[in-house]
PDB file of C-alpha atoms in Angstrom:
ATOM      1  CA  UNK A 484     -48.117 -12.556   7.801  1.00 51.00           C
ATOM      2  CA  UNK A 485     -47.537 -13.238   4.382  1.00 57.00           C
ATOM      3  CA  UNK A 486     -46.971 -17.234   4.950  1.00 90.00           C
ATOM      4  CA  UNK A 487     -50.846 -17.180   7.240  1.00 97.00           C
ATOM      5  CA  UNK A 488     -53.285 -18.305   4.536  1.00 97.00           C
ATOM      6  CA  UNK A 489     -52.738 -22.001   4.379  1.00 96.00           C
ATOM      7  CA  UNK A 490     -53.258 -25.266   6.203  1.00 98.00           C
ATOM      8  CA  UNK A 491     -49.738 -27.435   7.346  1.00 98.00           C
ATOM      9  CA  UNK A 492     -50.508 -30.998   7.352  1.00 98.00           C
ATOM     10  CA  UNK A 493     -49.134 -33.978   9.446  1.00 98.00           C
ATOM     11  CA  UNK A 494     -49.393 -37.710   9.463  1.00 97.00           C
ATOM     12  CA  UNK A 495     -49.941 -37.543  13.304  1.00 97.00           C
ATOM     13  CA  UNK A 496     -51.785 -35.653  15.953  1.00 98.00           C
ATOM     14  CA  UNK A 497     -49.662 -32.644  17.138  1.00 98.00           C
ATOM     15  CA  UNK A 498     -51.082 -30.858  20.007  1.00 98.00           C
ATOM     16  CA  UNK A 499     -48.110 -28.057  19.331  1.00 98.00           C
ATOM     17  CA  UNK A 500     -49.971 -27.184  15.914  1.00 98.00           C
ATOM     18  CA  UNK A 501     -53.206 -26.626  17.038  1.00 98.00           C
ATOM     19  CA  UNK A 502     -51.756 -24.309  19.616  1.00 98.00           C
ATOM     20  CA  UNK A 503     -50.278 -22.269  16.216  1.00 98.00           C
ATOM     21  CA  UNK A 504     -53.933 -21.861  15.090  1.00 98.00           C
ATOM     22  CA  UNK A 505     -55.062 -20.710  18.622  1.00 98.00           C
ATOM     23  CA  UNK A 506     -52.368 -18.083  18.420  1.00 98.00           C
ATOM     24  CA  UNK A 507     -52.992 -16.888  15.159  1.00 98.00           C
ATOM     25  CA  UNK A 508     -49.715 -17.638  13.114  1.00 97.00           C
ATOM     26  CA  UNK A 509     -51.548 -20.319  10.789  1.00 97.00           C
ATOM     27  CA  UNK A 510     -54.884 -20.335   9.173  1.00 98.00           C
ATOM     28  CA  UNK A 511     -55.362 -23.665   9.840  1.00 98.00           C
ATOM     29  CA  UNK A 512     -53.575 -27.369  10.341  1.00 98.00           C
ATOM     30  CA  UNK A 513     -54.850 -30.814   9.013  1.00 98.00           C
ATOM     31  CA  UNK A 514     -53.788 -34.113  10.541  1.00 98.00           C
ATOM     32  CA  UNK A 515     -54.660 -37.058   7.593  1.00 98.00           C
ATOM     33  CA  UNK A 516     -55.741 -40.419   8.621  1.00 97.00           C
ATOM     34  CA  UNK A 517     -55.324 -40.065  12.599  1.00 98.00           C
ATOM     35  CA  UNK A 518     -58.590 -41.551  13.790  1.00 98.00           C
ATOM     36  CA  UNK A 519     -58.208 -45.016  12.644  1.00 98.00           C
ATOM     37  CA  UNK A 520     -61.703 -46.375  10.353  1.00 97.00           C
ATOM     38  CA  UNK A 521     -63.058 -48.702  12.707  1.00 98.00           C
ATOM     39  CA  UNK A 522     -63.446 -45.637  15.531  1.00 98.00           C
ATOM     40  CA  UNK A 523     -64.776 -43.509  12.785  1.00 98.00           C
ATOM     41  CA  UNK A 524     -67.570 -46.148  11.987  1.00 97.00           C
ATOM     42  CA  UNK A 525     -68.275 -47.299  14.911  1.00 98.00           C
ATOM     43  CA  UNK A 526     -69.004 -43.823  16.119  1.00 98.00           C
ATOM     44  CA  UNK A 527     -70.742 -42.297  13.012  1.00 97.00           C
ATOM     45  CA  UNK A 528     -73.188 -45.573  13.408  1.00 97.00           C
ATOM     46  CA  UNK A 529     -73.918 -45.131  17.010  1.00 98.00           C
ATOM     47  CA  UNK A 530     -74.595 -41.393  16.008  1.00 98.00           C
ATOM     48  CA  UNK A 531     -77.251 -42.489  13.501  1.00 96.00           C
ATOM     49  CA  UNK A 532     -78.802 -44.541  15.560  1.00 97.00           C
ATOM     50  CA  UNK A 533     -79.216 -42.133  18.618  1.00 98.00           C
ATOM     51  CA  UNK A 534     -82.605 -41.346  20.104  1.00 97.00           C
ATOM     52  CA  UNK A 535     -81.161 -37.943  21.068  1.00 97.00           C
ATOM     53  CA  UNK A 536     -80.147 -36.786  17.616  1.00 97.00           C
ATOM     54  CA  UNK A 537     -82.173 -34.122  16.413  1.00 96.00           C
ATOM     55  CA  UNK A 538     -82.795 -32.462  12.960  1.00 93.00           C
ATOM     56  CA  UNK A 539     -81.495 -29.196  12.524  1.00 83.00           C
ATOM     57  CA  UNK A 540     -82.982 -26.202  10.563  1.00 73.00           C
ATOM     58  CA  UNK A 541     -82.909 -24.572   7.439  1.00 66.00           C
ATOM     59  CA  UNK A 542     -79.572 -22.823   7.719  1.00 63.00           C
ATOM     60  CA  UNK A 543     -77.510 -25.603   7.750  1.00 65.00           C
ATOM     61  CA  UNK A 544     -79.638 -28.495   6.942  1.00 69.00           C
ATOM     62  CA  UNK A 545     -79.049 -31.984   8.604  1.00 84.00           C
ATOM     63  CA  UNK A 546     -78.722 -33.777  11.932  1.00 94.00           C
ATOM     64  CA  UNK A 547     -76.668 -33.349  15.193  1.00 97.00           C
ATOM     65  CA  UNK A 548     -75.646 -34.461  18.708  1.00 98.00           C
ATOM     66  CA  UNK A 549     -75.505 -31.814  21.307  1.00 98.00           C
ATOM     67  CA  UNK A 550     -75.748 -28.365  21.407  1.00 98.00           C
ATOM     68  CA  UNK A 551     -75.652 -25.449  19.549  1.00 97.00           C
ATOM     69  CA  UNK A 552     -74.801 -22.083  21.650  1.00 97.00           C
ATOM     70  CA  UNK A 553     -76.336 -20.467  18.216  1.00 94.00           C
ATOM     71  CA  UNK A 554     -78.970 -17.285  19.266  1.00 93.00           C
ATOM     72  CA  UNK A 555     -79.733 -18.816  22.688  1.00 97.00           C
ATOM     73  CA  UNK A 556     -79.295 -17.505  26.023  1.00 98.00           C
ATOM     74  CA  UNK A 557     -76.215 -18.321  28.136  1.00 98.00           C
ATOM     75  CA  UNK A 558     -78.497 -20.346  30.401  1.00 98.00           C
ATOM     76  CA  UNK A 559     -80.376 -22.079  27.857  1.00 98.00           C
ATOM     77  CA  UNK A 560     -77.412 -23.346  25.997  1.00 98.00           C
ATOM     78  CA  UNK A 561     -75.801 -24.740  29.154  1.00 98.00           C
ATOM     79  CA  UNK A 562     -79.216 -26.481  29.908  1.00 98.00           C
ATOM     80  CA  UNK A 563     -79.210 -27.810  26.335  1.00 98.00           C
ATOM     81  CA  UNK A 564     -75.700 -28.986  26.462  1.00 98.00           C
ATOM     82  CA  UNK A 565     -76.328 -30.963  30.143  1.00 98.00           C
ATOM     83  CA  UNK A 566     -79.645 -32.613  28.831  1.00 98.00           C
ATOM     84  CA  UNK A 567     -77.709 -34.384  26.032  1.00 98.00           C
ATOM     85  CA  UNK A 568     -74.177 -35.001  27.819  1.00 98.00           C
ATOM     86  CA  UNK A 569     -74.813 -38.820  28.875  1.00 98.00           C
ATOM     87  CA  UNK A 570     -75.719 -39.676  25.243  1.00 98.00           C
ATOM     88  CA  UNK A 571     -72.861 -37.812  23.533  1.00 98.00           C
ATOM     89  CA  UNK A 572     -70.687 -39.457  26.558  1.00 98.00           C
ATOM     90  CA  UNK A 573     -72.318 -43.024  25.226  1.00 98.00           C
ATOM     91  CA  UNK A 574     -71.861 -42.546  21.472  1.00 98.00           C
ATOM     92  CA  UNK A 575     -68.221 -41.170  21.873  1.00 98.00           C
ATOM     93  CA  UNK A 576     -67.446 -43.845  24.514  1.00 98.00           C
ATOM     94  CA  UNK A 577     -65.230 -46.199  22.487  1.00 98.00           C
ATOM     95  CA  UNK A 578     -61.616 -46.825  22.889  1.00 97.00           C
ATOM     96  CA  UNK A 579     -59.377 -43.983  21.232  1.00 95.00           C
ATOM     97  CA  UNK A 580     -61.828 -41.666  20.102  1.00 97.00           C
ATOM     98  CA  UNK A 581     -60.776 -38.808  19.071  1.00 98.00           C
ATOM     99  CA  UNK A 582     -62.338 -36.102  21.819  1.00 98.00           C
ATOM    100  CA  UNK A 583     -60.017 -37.489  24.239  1.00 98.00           C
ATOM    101  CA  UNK A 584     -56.872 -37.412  22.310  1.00 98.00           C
ATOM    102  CA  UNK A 585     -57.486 -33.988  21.192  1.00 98.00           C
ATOM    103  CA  UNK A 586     -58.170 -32.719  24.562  1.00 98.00           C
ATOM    104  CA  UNK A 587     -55.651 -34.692  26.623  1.00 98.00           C
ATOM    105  CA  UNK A 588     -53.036 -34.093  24.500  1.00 98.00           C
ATOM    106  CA  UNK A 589     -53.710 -30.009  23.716  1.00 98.00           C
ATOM    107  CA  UNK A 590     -54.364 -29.384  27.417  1.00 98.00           C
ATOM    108  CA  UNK A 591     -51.001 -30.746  27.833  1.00 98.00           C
ATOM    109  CA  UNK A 592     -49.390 -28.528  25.694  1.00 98.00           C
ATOM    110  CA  UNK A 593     -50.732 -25.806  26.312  1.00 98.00           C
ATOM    111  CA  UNK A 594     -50.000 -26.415  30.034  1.00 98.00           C
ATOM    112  CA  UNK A 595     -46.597 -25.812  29.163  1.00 98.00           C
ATOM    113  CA  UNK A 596     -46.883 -22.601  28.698  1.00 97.00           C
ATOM    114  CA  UNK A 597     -48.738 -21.830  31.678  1.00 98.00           C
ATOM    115  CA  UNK A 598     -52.219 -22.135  29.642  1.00 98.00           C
ATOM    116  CA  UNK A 599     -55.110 -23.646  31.478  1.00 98.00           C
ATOM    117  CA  UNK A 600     -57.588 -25.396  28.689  1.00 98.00           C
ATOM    118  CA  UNK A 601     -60.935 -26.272  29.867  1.00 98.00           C
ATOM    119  CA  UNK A 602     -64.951 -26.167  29.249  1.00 98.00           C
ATOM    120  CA  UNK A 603     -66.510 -22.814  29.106  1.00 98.00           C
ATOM    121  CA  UNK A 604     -68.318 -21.999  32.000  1.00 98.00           C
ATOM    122  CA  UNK A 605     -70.952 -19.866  33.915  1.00 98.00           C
ATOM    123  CA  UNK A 606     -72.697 -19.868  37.328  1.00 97.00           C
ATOM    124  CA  UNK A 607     -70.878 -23.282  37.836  1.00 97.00           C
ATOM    125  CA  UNK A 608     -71.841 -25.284  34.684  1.00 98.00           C
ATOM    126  CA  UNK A 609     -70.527 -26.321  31.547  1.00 98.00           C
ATOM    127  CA  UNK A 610     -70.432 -26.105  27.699  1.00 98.00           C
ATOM    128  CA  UNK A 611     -70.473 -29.286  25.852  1.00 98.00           C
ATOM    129  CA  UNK A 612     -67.457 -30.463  25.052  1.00 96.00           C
ATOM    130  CA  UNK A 613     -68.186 -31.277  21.354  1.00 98.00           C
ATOM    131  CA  UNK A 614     -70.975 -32.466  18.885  1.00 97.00           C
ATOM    132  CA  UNK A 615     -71.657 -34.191  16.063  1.00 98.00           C
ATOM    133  CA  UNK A 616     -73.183 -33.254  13.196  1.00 95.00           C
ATOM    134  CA  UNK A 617     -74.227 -34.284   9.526  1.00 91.00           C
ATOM    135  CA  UNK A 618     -74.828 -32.228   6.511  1.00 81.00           C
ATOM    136  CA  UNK A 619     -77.359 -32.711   4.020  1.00 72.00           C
ATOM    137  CA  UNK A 620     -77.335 -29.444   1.582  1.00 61.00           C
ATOM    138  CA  UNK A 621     -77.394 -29.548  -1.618  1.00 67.00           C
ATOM    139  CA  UNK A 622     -77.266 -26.627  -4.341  1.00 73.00           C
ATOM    140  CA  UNK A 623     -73.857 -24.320  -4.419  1.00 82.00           C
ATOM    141  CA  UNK A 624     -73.044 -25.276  -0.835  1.00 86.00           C
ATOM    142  CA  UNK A 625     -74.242 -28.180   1.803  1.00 83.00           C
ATOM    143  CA  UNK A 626     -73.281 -25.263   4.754  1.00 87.00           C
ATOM    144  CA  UNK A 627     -73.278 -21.325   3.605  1.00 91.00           C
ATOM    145  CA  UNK A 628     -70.484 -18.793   4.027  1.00 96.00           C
ATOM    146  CA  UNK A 629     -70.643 -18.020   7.103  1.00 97.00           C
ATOM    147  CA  UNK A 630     -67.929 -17.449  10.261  1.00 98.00           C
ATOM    148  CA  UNK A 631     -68.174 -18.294  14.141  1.00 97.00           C
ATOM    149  CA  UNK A 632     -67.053 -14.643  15.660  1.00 98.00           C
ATOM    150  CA  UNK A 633     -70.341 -12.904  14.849  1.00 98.00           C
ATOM    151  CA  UNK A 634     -72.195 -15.656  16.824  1.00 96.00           C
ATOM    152  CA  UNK A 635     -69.774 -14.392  20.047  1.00 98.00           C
ATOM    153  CA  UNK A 636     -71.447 -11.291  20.443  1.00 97.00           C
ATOM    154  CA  UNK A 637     -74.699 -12.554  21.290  1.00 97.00           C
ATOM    155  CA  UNK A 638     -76.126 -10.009  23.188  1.00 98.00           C
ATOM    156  CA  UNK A 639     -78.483 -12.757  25.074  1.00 98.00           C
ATOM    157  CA  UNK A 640     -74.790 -13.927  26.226  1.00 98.00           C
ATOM    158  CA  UNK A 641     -73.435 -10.752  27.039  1.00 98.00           C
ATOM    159  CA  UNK A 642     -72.768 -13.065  30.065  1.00 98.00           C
ATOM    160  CA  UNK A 643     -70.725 -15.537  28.925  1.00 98.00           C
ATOM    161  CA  UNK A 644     -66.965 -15.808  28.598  1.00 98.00           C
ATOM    162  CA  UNK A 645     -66.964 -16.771  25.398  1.00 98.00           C
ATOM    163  CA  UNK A 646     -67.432 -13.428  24.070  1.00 98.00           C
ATOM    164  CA  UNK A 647     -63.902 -12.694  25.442  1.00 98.00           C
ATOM    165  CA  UNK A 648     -62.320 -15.139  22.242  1.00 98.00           C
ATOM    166  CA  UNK A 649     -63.665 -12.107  19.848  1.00 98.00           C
ATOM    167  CA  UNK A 650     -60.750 -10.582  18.290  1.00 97.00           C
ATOM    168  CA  UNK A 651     -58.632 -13.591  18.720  1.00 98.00           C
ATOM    169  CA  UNK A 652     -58.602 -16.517  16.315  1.00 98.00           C
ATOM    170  CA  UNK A 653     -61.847 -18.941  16.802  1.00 98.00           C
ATOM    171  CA  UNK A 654     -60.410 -22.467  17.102  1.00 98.00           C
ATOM    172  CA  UNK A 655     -62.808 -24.697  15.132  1.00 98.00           C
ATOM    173  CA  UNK A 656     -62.216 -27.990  15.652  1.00 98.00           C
ATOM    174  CA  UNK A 657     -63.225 -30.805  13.577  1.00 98.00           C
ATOM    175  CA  UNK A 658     -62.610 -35.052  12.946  1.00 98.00           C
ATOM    176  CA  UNK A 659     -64.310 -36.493   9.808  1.00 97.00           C
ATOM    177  CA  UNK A 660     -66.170 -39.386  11.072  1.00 97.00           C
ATOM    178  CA  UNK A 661     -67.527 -40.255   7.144  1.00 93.00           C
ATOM    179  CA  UNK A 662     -67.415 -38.274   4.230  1.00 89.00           C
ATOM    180  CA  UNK A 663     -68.114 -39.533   0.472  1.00 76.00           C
ATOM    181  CA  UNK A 664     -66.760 -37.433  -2.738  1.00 74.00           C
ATOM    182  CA  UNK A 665     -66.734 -33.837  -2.687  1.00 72.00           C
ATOM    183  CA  UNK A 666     -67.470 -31.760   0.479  1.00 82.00           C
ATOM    184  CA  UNK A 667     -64.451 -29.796   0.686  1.00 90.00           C
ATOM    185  CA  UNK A 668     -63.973 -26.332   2.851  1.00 96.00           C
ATOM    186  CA  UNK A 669     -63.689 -23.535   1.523  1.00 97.00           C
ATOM    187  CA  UNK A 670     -62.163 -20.573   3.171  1.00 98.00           C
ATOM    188  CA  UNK A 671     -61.986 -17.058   2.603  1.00 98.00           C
ATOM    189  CA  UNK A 672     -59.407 -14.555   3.049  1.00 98.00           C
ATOM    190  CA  UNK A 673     -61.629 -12.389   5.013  1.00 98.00           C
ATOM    191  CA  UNK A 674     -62.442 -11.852   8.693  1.00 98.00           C
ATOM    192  CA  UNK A 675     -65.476  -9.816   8.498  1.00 98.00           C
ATOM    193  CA  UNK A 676     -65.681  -6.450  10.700  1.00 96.00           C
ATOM    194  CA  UNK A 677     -68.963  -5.012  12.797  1.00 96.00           C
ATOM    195  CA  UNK A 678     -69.383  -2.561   9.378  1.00 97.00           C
ATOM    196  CA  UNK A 679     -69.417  -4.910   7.093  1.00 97.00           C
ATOM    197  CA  UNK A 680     -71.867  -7.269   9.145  1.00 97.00           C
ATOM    198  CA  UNK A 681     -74.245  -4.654   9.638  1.00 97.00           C
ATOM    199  CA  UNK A 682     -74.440  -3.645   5.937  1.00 97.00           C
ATOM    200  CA  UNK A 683     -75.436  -7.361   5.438  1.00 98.00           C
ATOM    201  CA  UNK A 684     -77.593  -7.421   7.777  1.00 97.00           C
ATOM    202  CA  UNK A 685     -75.538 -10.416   9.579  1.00 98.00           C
ATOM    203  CA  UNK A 686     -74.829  -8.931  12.889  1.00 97.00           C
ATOM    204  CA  UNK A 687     -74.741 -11.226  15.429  1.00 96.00           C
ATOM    205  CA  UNK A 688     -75.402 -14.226  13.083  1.00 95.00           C
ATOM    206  CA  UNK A 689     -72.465 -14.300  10.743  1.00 97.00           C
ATOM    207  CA  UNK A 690     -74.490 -16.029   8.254  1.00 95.00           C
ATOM    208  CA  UNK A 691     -74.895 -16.197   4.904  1.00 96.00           C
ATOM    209  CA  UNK A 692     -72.290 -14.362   3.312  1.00 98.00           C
ATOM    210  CA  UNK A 693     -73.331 -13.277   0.087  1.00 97.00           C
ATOM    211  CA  UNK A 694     -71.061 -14.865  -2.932  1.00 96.00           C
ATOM    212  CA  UNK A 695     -70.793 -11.092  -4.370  1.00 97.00           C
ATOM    213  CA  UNK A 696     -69.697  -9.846  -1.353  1.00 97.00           C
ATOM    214  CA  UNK A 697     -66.747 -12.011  -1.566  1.00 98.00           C
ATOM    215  CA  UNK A 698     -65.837 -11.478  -5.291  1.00 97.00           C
ATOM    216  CA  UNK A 699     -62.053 -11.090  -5.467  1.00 97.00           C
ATOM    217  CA  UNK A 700     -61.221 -12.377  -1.798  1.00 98.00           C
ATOM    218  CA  UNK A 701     -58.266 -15.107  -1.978  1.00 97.00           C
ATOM    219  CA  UNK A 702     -59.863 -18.521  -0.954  1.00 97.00           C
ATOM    220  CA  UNK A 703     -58.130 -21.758   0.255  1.00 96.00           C
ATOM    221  CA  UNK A 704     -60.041 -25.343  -0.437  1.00 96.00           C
ATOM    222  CA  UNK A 705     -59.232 -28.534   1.841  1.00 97.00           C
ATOM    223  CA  UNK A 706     -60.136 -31.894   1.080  1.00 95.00           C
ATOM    224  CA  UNK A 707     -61.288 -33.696   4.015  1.00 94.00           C
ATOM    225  CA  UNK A 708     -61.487 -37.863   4.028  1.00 94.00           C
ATOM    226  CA  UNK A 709     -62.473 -40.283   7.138  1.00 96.00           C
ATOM    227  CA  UNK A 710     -60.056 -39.850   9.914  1.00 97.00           C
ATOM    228  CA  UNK A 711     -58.863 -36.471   9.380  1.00 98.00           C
ATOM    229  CA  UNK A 712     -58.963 -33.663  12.644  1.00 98.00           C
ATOM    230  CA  UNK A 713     -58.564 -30.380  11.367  1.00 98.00           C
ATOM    231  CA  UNK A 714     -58.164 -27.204  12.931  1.00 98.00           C
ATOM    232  CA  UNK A 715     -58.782 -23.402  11.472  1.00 98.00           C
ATOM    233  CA  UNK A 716     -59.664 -19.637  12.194  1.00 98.00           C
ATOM    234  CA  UNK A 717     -63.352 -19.620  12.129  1.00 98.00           C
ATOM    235  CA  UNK A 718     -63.257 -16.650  12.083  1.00 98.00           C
ATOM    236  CA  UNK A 719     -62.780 -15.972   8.460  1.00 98.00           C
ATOM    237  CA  UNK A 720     -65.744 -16.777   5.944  1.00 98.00           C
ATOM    238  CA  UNK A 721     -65.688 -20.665   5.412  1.00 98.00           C
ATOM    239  CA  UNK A 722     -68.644 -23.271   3.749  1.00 95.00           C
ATOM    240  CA  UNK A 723     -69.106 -26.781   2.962  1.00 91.00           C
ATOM    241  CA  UNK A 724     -68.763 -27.764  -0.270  1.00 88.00           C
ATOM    242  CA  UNK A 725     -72.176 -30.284  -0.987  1.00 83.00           C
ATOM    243  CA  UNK A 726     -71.253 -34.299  -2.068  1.00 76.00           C
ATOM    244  CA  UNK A 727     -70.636 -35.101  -5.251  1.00 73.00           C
ATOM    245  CA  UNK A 728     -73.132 -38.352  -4.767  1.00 72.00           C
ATOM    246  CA  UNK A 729     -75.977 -37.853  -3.447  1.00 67.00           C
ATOM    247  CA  UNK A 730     -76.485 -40.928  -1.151  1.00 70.00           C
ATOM    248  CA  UNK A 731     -73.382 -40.121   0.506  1.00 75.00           C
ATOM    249  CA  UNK A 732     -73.362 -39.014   3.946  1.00 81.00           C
ATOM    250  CA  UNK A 733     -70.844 -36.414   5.966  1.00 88.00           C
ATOM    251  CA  UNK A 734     -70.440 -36.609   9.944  1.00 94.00           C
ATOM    252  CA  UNK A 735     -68.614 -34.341  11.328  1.00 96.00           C
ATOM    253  CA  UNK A 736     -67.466 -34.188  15.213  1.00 98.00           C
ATOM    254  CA  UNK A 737     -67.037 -30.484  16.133  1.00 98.00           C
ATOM    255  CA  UNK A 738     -66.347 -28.148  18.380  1.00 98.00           C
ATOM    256  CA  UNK A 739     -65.015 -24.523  19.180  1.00 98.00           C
ATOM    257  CA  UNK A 740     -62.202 -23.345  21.392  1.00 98.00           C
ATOM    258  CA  UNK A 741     -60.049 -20.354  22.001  1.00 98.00           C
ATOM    259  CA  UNK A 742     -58.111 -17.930  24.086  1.00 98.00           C
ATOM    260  CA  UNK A 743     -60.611 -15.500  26.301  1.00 98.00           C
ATOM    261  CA  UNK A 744     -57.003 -14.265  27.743  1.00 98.00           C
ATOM    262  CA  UNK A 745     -52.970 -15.005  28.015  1.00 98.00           C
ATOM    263  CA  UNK A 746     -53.555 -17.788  30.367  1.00 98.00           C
ATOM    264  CA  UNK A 747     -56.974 -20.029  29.067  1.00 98.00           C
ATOM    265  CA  UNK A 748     -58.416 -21.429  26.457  1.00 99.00           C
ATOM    266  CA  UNK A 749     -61.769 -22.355  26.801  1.00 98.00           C
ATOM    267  CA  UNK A 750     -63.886 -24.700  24.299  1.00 98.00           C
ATOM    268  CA  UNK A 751     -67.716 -24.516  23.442  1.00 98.00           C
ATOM    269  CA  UNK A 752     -70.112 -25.829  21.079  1.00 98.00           C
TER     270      UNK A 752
END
């Protein structure tokens, strides 16, 4: 579709939009200012001072709260993601946070059309709902090209329906909690196939593109302030942008969703 590759933005929440995304007929939708500052700061501060966040690796360099389903098994990420439920529960627990909103208000929605949205599952559990995260990089990018359907095929989660969203769009869901100058997205015209990962020697990761290997390919930038949700394809090539000041922070609460058939949508971390 020629009018695809760009974000529509609102003043408001609207469940209606993020359903677009999930159905592929926009690349991605942007809703400024609709977390008001004091629930952004309230939960960005509870975040820092968690004794379950953890640091994460090289690859994307920072902190988080939750889980990663990243190169684990199926049963290993749903352990993760129960062990560190009651503190994300805690931190998030403050009167119209954002979680809620989004998944009130999008299971409503999409229950209008006869779509059921819930948690993925297996053998009875749960994925997290969401996470948070910050982002530390520095250099080119403060998170690498990269794109969220390679990490679907998993073979240790052959198991899991998540790896029914591949070939669909990859919801990735996102509310800017802080963010200083700088640290836009960047996204990429591209949705990478099995060929091309395995010539980069990115199958199952998705991560990082090379900047040569996407020489030429049309790219879209968003700038992202405190309060914003935004929604996109993951599965195109996207980064992080790195601060312009290096004192500043970025917190990010995430999350992944998408349709694993006609009927449900189904979220992850």
């Amino acid at each position: 579709m020629a009018d695809y590759f760009r974000f529509e933005e609102y003043a408001t929440f609207r469940a209606d939009a993020v359903a677009d995304v999930l159905r592929g007929d926009l690349l991605g939708v942007v809703f400024r200012g609709a977390v008001p500052a004091a629930v952004c700061s309230t939960i960005a501060e509870r975040f820092r001072t968690s004794p379950g966040r953890r640091v994460r690796g090289a690859d994307a360099p920072g902190h988080y709260l939750g889980a990663y389903h990243y190169h684990k098994t199926t049963a290993g990420y749903l352990d993760e993601s129960a062990a560190h439920r009651a503190e994300l529960d805690r931190v998030l627990d403050v009167p119209g946070d954002p979680l809620t909103l989004i998944r009130s208000e999008l299971g409503r929605v999409l229950a209008e059309d006869g779509v059921t949205f819930r948690p993925a599952r297996h053998a009875g559990r749960e994925a997290g709902a969401a996470l948070i995260r910050s982002w530390h990089g520095r250099g080119e990018f403060a998170l690498a090209p990269h794109e969220d359907q390679a990490q679907c095929t998993e073979p240790r989660q052959a198991d899991f329906e998540i790896q029914q969203v591949v070939g669909r769009p990859i919801g990735a869901m996102n509310v800017c909690l802080e963010n200083g100058r700088g640290g836009r997205l960047r996204i990429w015209d591209t949705r990478p196939d099995d060929a091309t990962r395995d010539r980069l020697g990115l199958t199952y990761t998705g991560s990082p593109y090379p900047l040569a290997s996407l020489d030429g390919v049309e790219t879209c930038h968003l700038d992202i302030g405190p309060g914003d949700i935004y929604f996109f394809n993951g599965a195109h090539v996207h980064a992080v942008e790195p601060e312009r000041d290096a004192t500043a922070r970025r917190t990010t609460l995430s999350g992944m969703l998408g349709f694993i058939d006609e009927r449900t949508v189904v979220s992850w971390t």
